[in-house]
GROMACS .gro file of C-alpha atoms in nm:
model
  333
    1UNK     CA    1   2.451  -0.405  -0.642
    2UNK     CA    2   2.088  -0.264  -0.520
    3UNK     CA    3   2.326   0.041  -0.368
    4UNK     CA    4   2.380   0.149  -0.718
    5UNK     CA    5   2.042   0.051  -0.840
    6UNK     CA    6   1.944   0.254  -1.174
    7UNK     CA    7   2.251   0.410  -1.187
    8UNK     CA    8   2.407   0.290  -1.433
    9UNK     CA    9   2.414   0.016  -1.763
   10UNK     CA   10   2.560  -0.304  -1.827
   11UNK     CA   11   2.843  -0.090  -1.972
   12UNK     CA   12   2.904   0.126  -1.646
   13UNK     CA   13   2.733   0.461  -1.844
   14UNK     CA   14   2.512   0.644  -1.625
   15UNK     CA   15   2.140   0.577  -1.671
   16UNK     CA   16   1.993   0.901  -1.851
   17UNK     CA   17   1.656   1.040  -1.641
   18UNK     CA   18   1.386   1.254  -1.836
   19UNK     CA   19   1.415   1.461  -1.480
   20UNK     CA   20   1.673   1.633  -1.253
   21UNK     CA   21   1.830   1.349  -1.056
   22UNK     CA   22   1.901   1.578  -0.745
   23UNK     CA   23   1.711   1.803  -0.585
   24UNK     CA   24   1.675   2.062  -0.283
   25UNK     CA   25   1.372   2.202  -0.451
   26UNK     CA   26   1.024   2.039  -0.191
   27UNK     CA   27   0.824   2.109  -0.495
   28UNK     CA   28   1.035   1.962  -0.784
   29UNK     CA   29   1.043   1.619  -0.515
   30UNK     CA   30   0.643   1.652  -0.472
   31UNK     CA   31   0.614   1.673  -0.878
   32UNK     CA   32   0.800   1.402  -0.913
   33UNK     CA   33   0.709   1.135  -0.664
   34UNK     CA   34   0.381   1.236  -0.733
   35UNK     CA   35   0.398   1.109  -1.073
   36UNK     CA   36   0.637   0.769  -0.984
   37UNK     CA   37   0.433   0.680  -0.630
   38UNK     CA   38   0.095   0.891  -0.600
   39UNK     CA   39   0.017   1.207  -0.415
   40UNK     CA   40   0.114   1.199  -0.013
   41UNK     CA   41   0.204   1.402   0.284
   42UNK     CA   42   0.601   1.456   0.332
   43UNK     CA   43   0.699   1.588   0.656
   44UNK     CA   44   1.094   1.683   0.789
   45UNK     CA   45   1.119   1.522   1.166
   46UNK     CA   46   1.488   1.652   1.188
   47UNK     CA   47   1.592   2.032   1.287
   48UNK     CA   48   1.688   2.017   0.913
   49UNK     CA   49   1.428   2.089   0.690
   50UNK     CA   50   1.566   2.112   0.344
   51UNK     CA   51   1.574   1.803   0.106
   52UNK     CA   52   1.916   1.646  -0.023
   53UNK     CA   53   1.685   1.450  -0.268
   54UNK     CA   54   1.812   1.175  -0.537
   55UNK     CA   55   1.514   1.047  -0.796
   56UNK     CA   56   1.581   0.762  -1.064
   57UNK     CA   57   1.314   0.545  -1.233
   58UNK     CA   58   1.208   0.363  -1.499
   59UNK     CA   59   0.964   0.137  -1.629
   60UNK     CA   60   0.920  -0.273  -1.642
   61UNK     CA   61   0.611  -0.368  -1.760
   62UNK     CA   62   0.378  -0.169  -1.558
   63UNK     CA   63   0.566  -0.192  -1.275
   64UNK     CA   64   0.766   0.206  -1.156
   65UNK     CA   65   1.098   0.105  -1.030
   66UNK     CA   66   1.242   0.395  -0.801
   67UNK     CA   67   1.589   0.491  -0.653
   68UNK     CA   68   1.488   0.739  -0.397
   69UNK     CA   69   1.583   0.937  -0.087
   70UNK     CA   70   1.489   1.295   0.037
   71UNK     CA   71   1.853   1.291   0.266
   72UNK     CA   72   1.654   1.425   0.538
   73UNK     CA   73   1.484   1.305   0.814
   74UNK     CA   74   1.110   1.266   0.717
   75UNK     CA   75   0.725   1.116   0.744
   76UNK     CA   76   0.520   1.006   0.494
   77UNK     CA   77   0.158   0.943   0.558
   78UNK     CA   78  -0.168   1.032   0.347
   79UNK     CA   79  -0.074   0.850   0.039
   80UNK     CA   80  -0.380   0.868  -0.163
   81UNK     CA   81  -0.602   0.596  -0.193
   82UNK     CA   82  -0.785   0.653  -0.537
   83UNK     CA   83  -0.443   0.651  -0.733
   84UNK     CA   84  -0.444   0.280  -0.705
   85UNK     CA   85  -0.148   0.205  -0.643
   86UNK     CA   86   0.029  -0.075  -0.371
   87UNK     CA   87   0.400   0.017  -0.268
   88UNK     CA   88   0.716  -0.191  -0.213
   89UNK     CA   89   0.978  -0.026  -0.005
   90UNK     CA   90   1.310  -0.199  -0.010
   91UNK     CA   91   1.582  -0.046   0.202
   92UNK     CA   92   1.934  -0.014   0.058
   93UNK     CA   93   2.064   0.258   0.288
   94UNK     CA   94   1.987   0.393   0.603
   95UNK     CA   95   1.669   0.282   0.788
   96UNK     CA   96   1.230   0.292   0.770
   97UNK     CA   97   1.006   0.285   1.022
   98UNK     CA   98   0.638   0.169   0.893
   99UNK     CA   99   0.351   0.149   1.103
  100UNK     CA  100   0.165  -0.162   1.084
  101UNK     CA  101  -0.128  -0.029   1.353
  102UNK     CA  102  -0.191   0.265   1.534
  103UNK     CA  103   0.045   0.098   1.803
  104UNK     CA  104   0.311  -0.121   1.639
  105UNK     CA  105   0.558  -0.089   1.356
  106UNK     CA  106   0.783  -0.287   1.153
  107UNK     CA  107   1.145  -0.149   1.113
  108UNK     CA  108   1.343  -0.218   0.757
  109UNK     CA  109   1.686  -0.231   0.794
  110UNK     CA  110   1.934  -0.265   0.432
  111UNK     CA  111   1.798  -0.535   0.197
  112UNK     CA  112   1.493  -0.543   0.402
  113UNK     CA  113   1.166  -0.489   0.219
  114UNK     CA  114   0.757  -0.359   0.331
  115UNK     CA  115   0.468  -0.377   0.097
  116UNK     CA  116   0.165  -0.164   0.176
  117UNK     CA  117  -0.146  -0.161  -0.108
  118UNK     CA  118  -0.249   0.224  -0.008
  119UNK     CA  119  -0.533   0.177  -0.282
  120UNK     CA  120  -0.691  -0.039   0.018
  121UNK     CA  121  -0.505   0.063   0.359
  122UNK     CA  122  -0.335   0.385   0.524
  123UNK     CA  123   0.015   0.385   0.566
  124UNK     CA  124   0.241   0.579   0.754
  125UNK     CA  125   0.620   0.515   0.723
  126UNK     CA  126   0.923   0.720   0.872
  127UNK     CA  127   1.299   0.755   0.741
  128UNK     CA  128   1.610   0.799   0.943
  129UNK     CA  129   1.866   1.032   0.768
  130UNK     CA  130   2.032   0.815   0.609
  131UNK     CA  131   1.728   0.659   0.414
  132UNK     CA  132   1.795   0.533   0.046
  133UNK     CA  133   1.524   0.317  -0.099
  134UNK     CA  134   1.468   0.075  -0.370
  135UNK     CA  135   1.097   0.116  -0.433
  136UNK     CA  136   0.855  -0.056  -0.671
  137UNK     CA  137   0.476   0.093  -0.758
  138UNK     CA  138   0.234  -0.140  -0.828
  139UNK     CA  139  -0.112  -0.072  -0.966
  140UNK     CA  140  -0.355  -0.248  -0.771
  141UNK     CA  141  -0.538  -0.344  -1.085
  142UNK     CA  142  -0.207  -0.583  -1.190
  143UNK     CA  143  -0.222  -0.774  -0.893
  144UNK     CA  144  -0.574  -0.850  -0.921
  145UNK     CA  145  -0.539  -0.949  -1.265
  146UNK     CA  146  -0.214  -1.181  -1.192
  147UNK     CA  147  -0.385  -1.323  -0.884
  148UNK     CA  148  -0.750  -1.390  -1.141
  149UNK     CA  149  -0.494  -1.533  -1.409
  150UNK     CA  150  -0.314  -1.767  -1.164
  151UNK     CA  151  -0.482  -1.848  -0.880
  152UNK     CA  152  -0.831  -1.826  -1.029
  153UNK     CA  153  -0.960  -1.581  -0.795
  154UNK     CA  154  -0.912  -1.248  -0.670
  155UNK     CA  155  -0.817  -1.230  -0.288
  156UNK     CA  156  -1.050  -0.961  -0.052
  157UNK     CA  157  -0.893  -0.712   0.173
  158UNK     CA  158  -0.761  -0.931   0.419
  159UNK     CA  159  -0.492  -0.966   0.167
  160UNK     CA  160  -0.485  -0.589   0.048
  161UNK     CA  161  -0.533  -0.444   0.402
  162UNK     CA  162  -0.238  -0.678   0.560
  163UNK     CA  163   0.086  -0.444   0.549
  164UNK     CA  164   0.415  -0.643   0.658
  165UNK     CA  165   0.770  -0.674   0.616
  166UNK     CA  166   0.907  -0.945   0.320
  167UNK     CA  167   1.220  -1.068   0.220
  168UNK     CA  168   1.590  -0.967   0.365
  169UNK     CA  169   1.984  -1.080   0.335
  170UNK     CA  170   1.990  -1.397   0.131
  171UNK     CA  171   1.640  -1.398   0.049
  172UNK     CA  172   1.438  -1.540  -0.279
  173UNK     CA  173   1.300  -1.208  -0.272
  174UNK     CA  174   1.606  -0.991  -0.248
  175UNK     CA  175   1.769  -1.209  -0.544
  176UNK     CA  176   1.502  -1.103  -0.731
  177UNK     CA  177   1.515  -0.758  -0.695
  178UNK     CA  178   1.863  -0.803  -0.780
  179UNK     CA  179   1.755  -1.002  -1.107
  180UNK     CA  180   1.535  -0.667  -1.151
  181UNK     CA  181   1.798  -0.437  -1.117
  182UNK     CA  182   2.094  -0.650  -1.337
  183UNK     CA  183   1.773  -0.686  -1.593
  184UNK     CA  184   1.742  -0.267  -1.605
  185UNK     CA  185   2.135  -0.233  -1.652
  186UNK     CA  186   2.144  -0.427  -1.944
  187UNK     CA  187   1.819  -0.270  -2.096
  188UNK     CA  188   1.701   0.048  -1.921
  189UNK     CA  189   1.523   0.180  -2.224
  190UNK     CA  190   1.328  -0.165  -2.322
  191UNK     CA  191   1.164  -0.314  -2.045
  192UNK     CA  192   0.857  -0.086  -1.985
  193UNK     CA  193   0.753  -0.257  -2.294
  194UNK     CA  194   0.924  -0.557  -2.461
  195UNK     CA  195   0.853  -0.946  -2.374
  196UNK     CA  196   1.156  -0.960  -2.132
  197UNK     CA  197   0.997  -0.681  -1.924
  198UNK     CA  198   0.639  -0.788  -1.894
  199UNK     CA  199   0.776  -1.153  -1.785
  200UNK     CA  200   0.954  -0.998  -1.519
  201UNK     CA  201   0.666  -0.786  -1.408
  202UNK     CA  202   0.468  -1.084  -1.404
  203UNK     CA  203   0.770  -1.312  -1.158
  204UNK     CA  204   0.776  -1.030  -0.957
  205UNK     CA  205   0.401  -0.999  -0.865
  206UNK     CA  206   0.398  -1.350  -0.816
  207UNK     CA  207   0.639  -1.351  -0.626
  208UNK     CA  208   0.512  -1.085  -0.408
  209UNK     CA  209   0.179  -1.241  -0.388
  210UNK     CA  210   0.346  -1.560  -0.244
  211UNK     CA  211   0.498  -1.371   0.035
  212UNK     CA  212   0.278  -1.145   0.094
  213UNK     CA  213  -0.033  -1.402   0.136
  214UNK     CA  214   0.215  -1.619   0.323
  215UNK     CA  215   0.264  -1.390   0.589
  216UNK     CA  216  -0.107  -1.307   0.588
  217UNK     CA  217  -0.223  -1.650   0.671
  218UNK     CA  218  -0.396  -1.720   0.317
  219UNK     CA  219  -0.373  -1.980   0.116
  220UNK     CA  220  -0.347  -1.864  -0.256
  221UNK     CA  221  -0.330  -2.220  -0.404
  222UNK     CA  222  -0.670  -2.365  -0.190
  223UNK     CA  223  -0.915  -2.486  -0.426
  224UNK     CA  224  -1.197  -2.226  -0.548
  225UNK     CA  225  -1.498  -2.370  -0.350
  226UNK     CA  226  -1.319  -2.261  -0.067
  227UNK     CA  227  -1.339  -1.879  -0.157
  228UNK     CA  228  -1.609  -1.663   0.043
  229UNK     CA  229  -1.916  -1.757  -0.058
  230UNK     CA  230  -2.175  -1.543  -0.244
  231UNK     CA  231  -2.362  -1.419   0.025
  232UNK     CA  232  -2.016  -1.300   0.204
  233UNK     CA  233  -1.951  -1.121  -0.119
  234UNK     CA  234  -2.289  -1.014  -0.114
  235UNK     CA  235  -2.308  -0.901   0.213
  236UNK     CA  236  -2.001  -0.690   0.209
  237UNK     CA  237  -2.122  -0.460  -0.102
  238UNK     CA  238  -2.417  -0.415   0.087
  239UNK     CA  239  -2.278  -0.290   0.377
  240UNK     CA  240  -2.030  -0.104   0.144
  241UNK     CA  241  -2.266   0.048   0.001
  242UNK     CA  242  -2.478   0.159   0.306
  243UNK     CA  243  -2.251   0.210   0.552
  244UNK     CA  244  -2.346   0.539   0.634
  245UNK     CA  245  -2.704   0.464   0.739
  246UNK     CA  246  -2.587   0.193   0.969
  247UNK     CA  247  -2.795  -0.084   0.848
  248UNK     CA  248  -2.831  -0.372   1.104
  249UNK     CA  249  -2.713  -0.716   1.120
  250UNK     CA  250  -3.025  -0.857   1.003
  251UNK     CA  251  -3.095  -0.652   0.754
  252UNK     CA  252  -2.754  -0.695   0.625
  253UNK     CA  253  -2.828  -1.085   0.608
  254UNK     CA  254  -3.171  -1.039   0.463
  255UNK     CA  255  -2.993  -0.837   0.187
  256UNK     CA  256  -2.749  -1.132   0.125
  257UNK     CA  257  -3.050  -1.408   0.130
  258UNK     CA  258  -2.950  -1.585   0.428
  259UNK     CA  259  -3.040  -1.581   0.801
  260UNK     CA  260  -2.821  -1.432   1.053
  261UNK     CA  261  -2.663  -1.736   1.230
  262UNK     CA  262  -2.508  -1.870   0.880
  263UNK     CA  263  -2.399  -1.462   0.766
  264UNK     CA  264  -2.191  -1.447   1.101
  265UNK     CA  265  -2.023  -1.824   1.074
  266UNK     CA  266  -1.911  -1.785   0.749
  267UNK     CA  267  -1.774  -1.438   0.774
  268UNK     CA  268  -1.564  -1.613   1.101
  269UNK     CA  269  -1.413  -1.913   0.848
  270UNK     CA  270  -1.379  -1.713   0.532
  271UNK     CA  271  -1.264  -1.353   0.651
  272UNK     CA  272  -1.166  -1.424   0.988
  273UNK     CA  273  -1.366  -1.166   1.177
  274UNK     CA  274  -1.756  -1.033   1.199
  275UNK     CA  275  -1.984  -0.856   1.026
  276UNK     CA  276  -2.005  -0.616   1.241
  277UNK     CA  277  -1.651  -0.559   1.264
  278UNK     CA  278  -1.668  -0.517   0.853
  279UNK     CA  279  -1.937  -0.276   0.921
  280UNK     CA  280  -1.699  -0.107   1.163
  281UNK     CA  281  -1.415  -0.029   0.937
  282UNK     CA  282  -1.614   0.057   0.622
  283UNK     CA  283  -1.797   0.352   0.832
  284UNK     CA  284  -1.478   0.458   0.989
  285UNK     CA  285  -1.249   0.430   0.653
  286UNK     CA  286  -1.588   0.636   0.483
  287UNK     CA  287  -1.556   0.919   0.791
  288UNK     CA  288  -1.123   0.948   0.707
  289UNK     CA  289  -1.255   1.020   0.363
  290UNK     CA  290  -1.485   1.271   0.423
  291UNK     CA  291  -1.277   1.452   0.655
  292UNK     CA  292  -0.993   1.451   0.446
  293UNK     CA  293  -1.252   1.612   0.153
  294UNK     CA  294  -1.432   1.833   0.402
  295UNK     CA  295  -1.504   2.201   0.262
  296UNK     CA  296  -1.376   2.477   0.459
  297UNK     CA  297  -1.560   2.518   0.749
  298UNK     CA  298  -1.696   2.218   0.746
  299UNK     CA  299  -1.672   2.032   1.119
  300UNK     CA  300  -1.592   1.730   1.256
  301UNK     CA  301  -1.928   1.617   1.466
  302UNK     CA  302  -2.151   1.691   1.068
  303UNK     CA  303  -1.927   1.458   0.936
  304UNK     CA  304  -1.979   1.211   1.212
  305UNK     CA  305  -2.297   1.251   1.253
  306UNK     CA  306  -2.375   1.177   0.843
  307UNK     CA  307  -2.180   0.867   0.945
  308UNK     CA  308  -2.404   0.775   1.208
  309UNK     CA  309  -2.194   0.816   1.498
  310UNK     CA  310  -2.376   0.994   1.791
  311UNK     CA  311  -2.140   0.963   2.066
  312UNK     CA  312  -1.855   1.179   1.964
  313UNK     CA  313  -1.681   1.096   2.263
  314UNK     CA  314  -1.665   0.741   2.180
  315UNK     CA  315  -1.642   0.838   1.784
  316UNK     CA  316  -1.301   1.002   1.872
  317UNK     CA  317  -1.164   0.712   2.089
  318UNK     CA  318  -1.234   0.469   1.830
  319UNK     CA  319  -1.122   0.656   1.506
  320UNK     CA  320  -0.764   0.762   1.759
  321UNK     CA  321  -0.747   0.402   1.793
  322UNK     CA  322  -0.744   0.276   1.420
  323UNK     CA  323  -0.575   0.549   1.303
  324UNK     CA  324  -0.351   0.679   1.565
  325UNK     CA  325  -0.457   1.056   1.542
  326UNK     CA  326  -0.800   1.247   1.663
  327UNK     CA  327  -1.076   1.319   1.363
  328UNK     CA  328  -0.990   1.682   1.428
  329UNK     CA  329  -0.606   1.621   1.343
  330UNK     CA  330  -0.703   1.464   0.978
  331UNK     CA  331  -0.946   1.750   0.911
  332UNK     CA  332  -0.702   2.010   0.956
  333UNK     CA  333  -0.466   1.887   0.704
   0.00000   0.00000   0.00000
């Protein structure tokens, strides 16, 4: 069934598309998926280099369903950020490869599925040749408001930064998406805005919140006194928001009206890690930004050193290690 996913109706007509459905044009694909996912980096890793593409979509509730493939070997990294949007790659053909760290990745196999929010994270994911993909795009925005409406709060980055495989053969999950695609047959032209459609966007982020959290190690149902406190909260904007002048730990906690000591403890039961390490990735997700921006001629050590970083040396190890490729390599795309 998810083989022939948004290809045709209830009635075994094809689906129309407001688009070519195939494609060996790179910048008819780009257009496109642009539009559907967000704007990313596509690269062939094959000795052939010209897409065999097939796009379908359409629209439940807010929620882009896809049917994609380029029919080429290829990477996809760079997705950008300020689109919003979280992904949900289910594979229905062929194989994906999706980096969870610099140094380990999750394979996806048929009817297996990966969700990456690339509003909060980077992702980098690579298909074999015979890739074909069942994809949904998510604005961050719903989730948050589906997590406020029924879990009365909305979950931090440990949630948004986890990326992790969900689902497979005989699966909740995979029934679902099954659900979704039976659901699209029998009214391809009605969900993106009747009852029926925003119902099922709403199961489906729920759904996805479930497993997604679950395999995170949070607890979406604990009770809301157990949410970060306010001077967590607090303290994270602030070092958001001054990052780049590397404020220390004690100023941090003076800006969050509480000493030290109690800043560090409950970062360690609420987020699971330090301040500092918060600190950490804010100033190196802030330099990935900025080089990505960078003016021509612009270099890599005036970026760092507006970041703070004085030891380029030691700037370069650590950004290689979070984001598996030198400072210089991300400023020369």
């Amino acid at each position: 069934m998810l083989r022939d996913a948004l290809l045709y109706d209830a009635l075994g007509k094809p689906i129309p598309q407001r688009h070519k459905v195939l494609s060996t044009d790179w910048d008819e694909i780009r257009d496109w998926s642009s539009r559907v996912y967000m704007p990313y980096r596509v690269s062939p890793t094959g000795s052939v280099i010209r897409p065999r593409s097939t796009m379908h979509s359409a629209m439940v509730g807010r929620i882009t369903v896809t049917r994609f493939a380029y029919g080429i070997p290829v990477n996809v990294t760079d997705w950008a950020q300020d689109a919003g949007n979280a992904v949900v790659l289910t594979t229905i053909g062929g194989a994906a490869r999706h980096a969870v760290t610099a140094r380990h990745h999750e394979d996806t196999g048929i009817d297996e599925s990966f969700v990456a929010d690339c509003s909060r994270t980077d992702y980098l994911v690579d298909f074999d040749p015979d890739h074909l993909q069942l994809n949904l795009t998510i604005p961050h925005a719903v989730l948050e408001q589906v997590c406020q409406d029924w879990f009365g709060f909305v979950p931090d980055n440990a949630l948004w930064q986890y990326k992790c495989r969900i689902g497979g053969r005989n699966s909740s999950w995979l029934a679902l998406m099954t659900y979704l695609v039976r659901s699209i047959a029998e009214a391809p032209d009605r969900l993106a805005r009747d009852r029926v459609g925003r119902h099922l966007e709403q199961s489906i982020c729920i759904h996805l919140l479930n497993e997604w959290s679950a395999r995170a190690g949070i607890d979406l149902d604990q009770p809301r006194s157990d949410v970060a406190p306010r001077h967590v909260r607090a303290a994270e904007r602030y070092m958001a928001a001054h990052a780049a002048s590397l404020p220390a730990m004690t100023e941090v906690a003076r800006a969050a009206g509480t000493s030290l000591r109690s800043l560090t403890g409950a970062f360690r039961r609420f987020r699971g890690y330090t301040p500092s390490a918060f600190l950490r990735e804010q100033r190196l997700q802030g330099v990935r930004a900025a080089l990505r921006a960078a003016a021509p001629g612009t270099t890599v050590s005036a970026i760092a050193n507006a970041w703070g970083y004085i030891n380029l040396g030691e700037f370069a190890r650590s950004y290689r290690g979070r984001f598996g490729e030198l400072p210089s390599e991300t400023l020369a795309r």
